[in-house]
PDB file of C-alpha atoms in Angstrom:
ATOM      1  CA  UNK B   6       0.000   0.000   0.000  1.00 52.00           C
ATOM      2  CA  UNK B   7       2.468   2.177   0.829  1.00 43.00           C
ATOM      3  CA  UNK B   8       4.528   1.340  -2.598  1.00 44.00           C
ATOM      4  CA  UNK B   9       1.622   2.274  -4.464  1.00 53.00           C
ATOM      5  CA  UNK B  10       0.951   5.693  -3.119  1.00 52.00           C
ATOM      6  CA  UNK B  11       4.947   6.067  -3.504  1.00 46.00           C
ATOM      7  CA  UNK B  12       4.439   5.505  -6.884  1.00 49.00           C
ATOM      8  CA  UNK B  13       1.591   7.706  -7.476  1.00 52.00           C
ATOM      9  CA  UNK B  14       2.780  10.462  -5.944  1.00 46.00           C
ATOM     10  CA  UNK B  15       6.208   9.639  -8.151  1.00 47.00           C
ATOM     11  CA  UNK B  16       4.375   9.739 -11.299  1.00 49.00           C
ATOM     12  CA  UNK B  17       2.302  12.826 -10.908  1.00 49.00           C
ATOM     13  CA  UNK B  18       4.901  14.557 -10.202  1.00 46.00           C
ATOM     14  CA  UNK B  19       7.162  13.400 -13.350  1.00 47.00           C
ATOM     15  CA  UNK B  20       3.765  14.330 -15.128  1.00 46.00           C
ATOM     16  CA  UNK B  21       3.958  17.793 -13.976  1.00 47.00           C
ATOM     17  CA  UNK B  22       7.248  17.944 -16.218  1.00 44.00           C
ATOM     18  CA  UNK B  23       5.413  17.562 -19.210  1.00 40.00           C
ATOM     19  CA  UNK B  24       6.343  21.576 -20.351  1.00 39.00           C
ATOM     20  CA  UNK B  25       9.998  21.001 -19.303  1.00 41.00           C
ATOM     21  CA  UNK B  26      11.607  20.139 -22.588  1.00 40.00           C
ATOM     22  CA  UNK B  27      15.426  19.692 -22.402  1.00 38.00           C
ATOM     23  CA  UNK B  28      17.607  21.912 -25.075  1.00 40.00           C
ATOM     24  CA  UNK B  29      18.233  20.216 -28.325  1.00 41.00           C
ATOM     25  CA  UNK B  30      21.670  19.039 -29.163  1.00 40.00           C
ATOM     26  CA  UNK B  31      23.478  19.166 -32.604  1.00 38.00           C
ATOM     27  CA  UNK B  32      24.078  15.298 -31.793  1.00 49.00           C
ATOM     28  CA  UNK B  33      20.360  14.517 -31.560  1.00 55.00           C
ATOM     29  CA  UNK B  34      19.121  11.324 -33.689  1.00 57.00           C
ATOM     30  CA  UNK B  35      15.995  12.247 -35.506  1.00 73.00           C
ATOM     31  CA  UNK B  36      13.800   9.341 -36.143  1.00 80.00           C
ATOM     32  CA  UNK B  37      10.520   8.496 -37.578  1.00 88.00           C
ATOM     33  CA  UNK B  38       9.253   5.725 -36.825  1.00 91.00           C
ATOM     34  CA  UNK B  39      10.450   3.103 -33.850  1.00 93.00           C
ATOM     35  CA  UNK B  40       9.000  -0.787 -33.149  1.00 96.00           C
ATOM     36  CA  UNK B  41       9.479  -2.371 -29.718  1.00 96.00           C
ATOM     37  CA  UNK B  42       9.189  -5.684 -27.729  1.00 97.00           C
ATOM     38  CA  UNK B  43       8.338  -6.413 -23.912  1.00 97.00           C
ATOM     39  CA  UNK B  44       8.209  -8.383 -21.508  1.00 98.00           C
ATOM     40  CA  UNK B  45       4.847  -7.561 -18.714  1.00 98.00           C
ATOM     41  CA  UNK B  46       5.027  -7.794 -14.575  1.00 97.00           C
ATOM     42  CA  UNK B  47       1.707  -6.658 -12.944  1.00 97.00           C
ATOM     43  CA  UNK B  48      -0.142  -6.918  -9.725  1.00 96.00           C
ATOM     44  CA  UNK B  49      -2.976  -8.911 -11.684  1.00 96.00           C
ATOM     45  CA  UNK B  50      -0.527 -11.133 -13.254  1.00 94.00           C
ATOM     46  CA  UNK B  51       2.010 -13.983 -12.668  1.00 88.00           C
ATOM     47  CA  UNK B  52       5.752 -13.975 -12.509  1.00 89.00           C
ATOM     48  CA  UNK B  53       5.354 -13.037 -15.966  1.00 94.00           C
ATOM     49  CA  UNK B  54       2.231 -11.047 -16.661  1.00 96.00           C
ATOM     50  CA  UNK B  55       2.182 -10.991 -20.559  1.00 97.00           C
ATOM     51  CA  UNK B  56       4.329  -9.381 -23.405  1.00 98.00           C
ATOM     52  CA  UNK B  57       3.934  -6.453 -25.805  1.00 98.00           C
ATOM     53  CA  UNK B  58       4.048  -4.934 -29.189  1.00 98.00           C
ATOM     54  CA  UNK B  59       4.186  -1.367 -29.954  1.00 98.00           C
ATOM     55  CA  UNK B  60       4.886   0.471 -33.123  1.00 97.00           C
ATOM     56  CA  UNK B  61       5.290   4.486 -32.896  1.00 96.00           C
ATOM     57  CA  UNK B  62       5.459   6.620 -35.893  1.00 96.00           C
ATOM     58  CA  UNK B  63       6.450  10.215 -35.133  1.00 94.00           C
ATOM     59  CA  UNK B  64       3.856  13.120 -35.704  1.00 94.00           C
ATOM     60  CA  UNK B  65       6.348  16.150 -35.214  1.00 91.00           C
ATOM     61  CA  UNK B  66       9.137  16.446 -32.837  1.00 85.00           C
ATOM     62  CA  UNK B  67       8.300  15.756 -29.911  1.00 90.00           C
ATOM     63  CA  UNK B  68       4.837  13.775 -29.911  1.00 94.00           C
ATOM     64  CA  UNK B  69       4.100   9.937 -31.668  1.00 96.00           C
ATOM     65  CA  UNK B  70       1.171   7.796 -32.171  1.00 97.00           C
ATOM     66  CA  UNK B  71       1.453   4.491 -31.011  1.00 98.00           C
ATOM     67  CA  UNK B  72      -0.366   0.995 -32.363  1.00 98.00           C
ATOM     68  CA  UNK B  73      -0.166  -1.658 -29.762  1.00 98.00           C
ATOM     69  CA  UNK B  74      -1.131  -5.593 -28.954  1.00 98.00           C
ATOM     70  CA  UNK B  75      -0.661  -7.222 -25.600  1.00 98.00           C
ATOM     71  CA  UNK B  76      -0.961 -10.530 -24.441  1.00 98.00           C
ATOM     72  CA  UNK B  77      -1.983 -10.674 -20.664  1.00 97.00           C
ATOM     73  CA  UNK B  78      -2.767 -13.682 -17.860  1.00 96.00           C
ATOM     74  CA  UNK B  79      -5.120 -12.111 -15.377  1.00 97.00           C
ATOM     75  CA  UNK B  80      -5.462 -13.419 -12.280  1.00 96.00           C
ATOM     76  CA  UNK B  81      -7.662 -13.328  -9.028  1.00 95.00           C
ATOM     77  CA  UNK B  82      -6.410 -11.425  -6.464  1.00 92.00           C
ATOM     78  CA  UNK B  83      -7.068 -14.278  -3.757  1.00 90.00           C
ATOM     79  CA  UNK B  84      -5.492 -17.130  -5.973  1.00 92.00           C
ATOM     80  CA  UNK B  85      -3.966 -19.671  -3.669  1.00 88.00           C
ATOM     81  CA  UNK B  86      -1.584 -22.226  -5.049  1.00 90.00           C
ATOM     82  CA  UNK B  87      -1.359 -25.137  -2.940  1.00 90.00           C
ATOM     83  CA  UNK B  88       0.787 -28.429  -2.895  1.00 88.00           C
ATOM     84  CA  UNK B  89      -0.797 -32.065  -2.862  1.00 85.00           C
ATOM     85  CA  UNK B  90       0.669 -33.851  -0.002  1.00 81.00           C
ATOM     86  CA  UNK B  91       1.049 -37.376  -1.835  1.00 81.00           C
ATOM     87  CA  UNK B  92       2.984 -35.954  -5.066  1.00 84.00           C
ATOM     88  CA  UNK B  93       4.224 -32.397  -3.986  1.00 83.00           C
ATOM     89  CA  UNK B  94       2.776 -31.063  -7.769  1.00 89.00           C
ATOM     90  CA  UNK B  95       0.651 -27.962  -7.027  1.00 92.00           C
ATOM     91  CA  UNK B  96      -2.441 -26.174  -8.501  1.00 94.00           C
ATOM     92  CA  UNK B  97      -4.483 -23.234  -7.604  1.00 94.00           C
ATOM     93  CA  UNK B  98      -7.193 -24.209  -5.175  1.00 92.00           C
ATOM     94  CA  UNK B  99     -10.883 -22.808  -6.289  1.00 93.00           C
ATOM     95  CA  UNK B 100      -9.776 -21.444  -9.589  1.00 95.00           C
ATOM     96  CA  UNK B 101     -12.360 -22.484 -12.263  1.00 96.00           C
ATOM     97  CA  UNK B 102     -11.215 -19.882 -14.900  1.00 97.00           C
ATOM     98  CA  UNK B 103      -8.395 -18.531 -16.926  1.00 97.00           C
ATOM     99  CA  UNK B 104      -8.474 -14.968 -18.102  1.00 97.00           C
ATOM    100  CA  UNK B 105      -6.368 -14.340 -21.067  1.00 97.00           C
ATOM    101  CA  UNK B 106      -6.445 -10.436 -22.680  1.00 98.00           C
ATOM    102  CA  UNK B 107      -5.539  -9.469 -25.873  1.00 98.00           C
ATOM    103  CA  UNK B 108      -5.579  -5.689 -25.922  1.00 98.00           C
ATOM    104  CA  UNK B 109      -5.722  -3.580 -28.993  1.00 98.00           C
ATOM    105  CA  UNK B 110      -4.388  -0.041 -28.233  1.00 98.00           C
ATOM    106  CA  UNK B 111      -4.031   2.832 -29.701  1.00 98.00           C
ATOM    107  CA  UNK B 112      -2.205   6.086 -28.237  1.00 98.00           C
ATOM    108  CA  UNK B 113      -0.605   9.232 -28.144  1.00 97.00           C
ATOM    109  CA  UNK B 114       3.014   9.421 -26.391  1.00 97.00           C
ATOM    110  CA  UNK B 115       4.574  12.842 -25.589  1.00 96.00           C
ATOM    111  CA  UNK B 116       8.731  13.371 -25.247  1.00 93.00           C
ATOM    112  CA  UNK B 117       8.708  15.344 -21.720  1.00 93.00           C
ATOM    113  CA  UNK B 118      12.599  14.839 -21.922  1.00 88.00           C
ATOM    114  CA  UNK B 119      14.853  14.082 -24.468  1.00 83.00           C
ATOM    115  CA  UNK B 120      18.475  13.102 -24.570  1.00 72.00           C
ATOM    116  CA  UNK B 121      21.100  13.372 -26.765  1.00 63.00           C
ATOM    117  CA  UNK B 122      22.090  10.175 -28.699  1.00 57.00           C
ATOM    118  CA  UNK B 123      24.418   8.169 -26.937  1.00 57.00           C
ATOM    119  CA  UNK B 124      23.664   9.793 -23.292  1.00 65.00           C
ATOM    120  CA  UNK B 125      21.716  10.138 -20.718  1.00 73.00           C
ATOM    121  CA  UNK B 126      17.909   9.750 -20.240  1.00 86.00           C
ATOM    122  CA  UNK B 127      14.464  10.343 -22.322  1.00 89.00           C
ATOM    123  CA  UNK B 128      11.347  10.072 -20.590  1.00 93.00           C
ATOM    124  CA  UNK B 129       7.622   9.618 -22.732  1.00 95.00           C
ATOM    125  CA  UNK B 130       4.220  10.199 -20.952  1.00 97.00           C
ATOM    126  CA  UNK B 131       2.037   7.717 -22.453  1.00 98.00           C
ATOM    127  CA  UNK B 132      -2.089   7.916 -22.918  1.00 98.00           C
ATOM    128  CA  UNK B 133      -3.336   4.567 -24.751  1.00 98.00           C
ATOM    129  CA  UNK B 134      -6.339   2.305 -24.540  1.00 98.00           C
ATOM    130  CA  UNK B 135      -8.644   0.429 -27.035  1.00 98.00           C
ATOM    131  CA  UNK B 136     -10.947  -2.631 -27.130  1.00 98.00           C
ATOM    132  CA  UNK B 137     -10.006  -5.848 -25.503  1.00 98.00           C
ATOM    133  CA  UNK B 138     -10.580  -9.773 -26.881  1.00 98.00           C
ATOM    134  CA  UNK B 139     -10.649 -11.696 -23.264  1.00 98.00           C
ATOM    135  CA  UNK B 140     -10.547 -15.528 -23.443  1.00 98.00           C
ATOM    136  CA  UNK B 141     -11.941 -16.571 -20.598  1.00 98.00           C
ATOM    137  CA  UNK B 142     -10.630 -20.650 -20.494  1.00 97.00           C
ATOM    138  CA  UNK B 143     -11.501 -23.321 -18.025  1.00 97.00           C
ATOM    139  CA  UNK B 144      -8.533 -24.643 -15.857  1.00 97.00           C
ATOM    140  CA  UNK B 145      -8.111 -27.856 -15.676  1.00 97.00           C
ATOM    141  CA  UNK B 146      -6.618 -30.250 -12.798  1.00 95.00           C
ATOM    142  CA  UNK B 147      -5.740 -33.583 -12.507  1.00 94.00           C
ATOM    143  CA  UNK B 148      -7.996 -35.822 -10.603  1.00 91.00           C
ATOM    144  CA  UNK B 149      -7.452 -38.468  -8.291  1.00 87.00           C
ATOM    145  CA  UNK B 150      -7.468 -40.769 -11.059  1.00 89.00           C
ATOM    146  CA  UNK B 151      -5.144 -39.281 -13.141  1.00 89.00           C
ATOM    147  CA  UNK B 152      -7.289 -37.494 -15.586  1.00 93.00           C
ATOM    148  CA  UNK B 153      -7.307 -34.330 -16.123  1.00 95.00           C
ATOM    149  CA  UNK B 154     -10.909 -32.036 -16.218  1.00 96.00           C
ATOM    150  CA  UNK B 155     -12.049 -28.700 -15.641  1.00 96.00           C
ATOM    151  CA  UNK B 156     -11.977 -27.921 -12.179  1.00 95.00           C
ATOM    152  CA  UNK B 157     -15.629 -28.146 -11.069  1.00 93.00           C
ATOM    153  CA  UNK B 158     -16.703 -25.992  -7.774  1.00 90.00           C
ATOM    154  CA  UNK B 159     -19.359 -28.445  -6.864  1.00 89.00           C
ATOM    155  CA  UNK B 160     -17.604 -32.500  -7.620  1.00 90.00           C
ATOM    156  CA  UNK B 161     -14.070 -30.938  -6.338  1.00 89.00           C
ATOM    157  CA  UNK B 162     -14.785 -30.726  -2.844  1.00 86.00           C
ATOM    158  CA  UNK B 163     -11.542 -32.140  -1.514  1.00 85.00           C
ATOM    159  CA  UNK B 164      -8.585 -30.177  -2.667  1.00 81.00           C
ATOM    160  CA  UNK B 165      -6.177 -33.776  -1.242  1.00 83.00           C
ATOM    161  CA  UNK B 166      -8.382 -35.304  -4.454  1.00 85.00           C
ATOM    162  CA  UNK B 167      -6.664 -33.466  -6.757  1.00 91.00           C
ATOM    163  CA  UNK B 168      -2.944 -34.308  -7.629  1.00 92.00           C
ATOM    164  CA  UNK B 169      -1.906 -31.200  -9.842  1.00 93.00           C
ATOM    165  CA  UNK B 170      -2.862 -28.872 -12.575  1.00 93.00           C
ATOM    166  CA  UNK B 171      -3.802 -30.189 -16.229  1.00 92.00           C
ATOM    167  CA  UNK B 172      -1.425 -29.084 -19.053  1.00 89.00           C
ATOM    168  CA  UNK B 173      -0.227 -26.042 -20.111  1.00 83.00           C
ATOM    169  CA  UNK B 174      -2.889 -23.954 -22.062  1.00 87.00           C
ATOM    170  CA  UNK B 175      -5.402 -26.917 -21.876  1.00 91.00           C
ATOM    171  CA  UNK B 176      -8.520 -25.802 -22.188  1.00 92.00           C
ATOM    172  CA  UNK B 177      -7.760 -22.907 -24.754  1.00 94.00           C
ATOM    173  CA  UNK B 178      -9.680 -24.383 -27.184  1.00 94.00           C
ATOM    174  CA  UNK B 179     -12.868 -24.380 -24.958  1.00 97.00           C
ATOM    175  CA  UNK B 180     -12.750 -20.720 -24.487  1.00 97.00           C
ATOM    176  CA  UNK B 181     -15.200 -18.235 -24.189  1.00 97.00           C
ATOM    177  CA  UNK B 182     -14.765 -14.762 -25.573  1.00 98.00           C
ATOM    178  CA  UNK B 183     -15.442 -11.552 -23.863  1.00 98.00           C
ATOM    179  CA  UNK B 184     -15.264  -8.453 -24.745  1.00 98.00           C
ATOM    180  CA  UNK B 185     -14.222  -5.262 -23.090  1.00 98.00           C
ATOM    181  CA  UNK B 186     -12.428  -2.022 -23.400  1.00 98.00           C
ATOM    182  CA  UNK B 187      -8.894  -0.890 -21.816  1.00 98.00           C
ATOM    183  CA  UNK B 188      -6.933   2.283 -20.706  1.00 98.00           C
ATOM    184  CA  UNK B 189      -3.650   3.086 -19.271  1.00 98.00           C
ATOM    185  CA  UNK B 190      -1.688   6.075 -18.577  1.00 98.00           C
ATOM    186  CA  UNK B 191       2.285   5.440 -18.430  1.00 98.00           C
ATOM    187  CA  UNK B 192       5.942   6.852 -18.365  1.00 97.00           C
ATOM    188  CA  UNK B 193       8.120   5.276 -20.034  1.00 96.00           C
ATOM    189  CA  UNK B 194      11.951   6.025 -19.354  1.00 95.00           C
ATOM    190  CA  UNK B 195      14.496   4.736 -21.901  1.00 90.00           C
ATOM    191  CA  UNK B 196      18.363   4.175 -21.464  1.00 84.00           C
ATOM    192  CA  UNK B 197      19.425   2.842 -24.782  1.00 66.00           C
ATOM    193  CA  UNK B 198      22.928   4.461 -25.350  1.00 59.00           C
ATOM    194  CA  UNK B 199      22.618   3.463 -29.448  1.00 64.00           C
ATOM    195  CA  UNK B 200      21.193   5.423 -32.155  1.00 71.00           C
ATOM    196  CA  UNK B 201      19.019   3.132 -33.682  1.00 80.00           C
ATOM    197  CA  UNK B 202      18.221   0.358 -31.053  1.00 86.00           C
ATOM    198  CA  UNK B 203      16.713   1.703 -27.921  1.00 88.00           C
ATOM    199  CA  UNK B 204      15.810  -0.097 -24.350  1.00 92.00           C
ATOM    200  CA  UNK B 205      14.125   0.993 -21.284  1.00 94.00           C
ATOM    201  CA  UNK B 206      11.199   0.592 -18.673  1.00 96.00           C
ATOM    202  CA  UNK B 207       7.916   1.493 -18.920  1.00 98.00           C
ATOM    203  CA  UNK B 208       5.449   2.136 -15.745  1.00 97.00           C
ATOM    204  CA  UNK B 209       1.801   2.902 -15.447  1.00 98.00           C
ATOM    205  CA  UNK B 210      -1.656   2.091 -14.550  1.00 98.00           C
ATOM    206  CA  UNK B 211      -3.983  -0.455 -16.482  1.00 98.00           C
ATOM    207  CA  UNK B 212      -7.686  -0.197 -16.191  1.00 98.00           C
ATOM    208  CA  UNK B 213      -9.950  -2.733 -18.001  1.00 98.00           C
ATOM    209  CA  UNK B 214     -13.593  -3.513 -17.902  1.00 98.00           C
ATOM    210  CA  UNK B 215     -15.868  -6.503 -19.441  1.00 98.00           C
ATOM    211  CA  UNK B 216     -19.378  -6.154 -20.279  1.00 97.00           C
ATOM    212  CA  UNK B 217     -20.309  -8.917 -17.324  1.00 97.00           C
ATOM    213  CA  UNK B 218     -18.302 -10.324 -14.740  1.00 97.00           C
ATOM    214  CA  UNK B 219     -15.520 -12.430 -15.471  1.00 98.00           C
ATOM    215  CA  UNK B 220     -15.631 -15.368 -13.023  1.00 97.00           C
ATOM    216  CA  UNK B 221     -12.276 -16.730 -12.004  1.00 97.00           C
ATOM    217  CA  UNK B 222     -12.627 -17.895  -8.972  1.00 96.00           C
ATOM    218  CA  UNK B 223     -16.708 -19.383  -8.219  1.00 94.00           C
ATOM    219  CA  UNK B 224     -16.320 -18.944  -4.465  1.00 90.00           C
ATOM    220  CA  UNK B 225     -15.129 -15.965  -3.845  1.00 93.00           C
ATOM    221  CA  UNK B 226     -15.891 -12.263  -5.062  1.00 95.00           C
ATOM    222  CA  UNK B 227     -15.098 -11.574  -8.764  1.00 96.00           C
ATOM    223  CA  UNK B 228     -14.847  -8.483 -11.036  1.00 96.00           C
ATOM    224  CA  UNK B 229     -16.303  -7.075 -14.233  1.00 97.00           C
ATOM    225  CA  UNK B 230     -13.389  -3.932 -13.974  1.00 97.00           C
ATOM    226  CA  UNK B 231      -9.842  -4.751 -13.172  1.00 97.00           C
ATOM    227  CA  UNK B 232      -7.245  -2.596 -12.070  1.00 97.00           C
ATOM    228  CA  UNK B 233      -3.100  -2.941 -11.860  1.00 97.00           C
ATOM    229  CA  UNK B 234      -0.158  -1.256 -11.566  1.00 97.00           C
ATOM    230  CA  UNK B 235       2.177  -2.785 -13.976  1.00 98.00           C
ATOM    231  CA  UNK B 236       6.253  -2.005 -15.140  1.00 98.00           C
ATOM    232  CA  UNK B 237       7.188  -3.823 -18.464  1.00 98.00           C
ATOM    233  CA  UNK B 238      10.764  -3.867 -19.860  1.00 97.00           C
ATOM    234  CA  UNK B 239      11.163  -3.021 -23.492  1.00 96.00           C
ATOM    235  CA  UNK B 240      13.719  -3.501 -26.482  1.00 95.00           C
ATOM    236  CA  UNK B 241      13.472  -2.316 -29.982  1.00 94.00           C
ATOM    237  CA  UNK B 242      14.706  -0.634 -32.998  1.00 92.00           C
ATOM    238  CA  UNK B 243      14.095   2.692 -34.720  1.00 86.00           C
ATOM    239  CA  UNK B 244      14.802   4.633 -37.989  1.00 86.00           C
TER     240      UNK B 244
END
């Protein structure tokens, strides 16, 4: 709790410097276009949340529009992975439901400060959002017999029945689509020290709704509008 209002308090203020523009330097790189790769970590997500695509194409010197696709796990805030006493293979107690979120996103991103080309740092604020695909696919465990099913609220009553969880992405196939919509404000704060390739972090908010609740978890409280704070480390090139 107290990392988050940190953070907010961190990135208000480094909004607040969006009409402090650095002096341009003969050495500047002037690019048009730039396409990166990333890898996601959120409060809504796993050890890995998801990954990211983003293509910018300038619109004058110091603003870009952005076209972007990412691939997110969402998950219930009061997942509990447990451990089978007989086998030691876990699985997530109660979970019924996999949320998987392709976002579509479209944006503006503003340069609030801008480095030369082989120093220092250059810092984008960042307004996107768009409509989201969500596959919403059952999770499957292994039963005491070795087979593996959707977890079932009602039959799985005994979490020392189960043995672990099914395969990975099993259950994709029986997935049912929801749609949605998505927004997130960000800063993104790049360190790349070459003139075409360019690396950094980005950090921000993610809000997300569905048009009905998204059950993830049957026994417990679940959401229609998701929230996270989320930091997602980038690569790319530009020209």
């Amino acid at each position: 709790m107290i990392f988050n209002k940190a953070f907010l308090v961190f990135f208000l203020l480094l909004f607040g410097l969006v009409s402090v523009q650095a002096q341009d330097s003969e050495e500047d790189y002037e690019y048009t276009d730039e396409f990166v790769w990333g890898i996601n970590k959120n409060t809504r997500g796993g050890l890995i949340g998801g990954f990211i695509l983003k293509k910018s194409i300038r619109m004058n010197e110091n603003q870009f529009q952005t076209f972007g696709l990412e691939l997110m796990n969402v998950k219930h805030p009061k997942e509990t992975r447990i451990s089978n006493p007989l086998n030691g293979n876990s699985f997530i107690w109660g979970k019924e439901n996999y949320l998987y979120s392709i976002r579509l996103q479209y944006g503006r991103e503003q340069v609030i400060f801008k480095k030369a080309s082989f120093q220092g740092l250059q810092i984008h604020a960042i307004l996107a959002g768009g409509p989201t695909i969500g596959l919403l696919a059952p999770y499957y465990i292994q039963n005491s017999n070795g087979i593996n099913e959707p977890f079932d609220p009602e039959k799985h009553v005994d979490f020392n029945s189960i043995l672990g969880t099914g395969n990975i992405l099993q259950g994709i196939g029986e997935s049912e689509i929801k749609f949605g919509l998505n927004f997130k404000p960000a800063l993104s704060f790049e360190f790349g020290a070459f003139k075409s390739n360019v690396s950094g972090i980005e950090l921000g908010f993610m809000f997300e709704g569905f048009t009905e609740e998204i059950v993830l978890v049957p026994n417990d409280s679940n959401d229609q509008f998701f929230t996270s704070f989320f930091v997602t480390l980038f690569y790319g090139r530009r020209r």
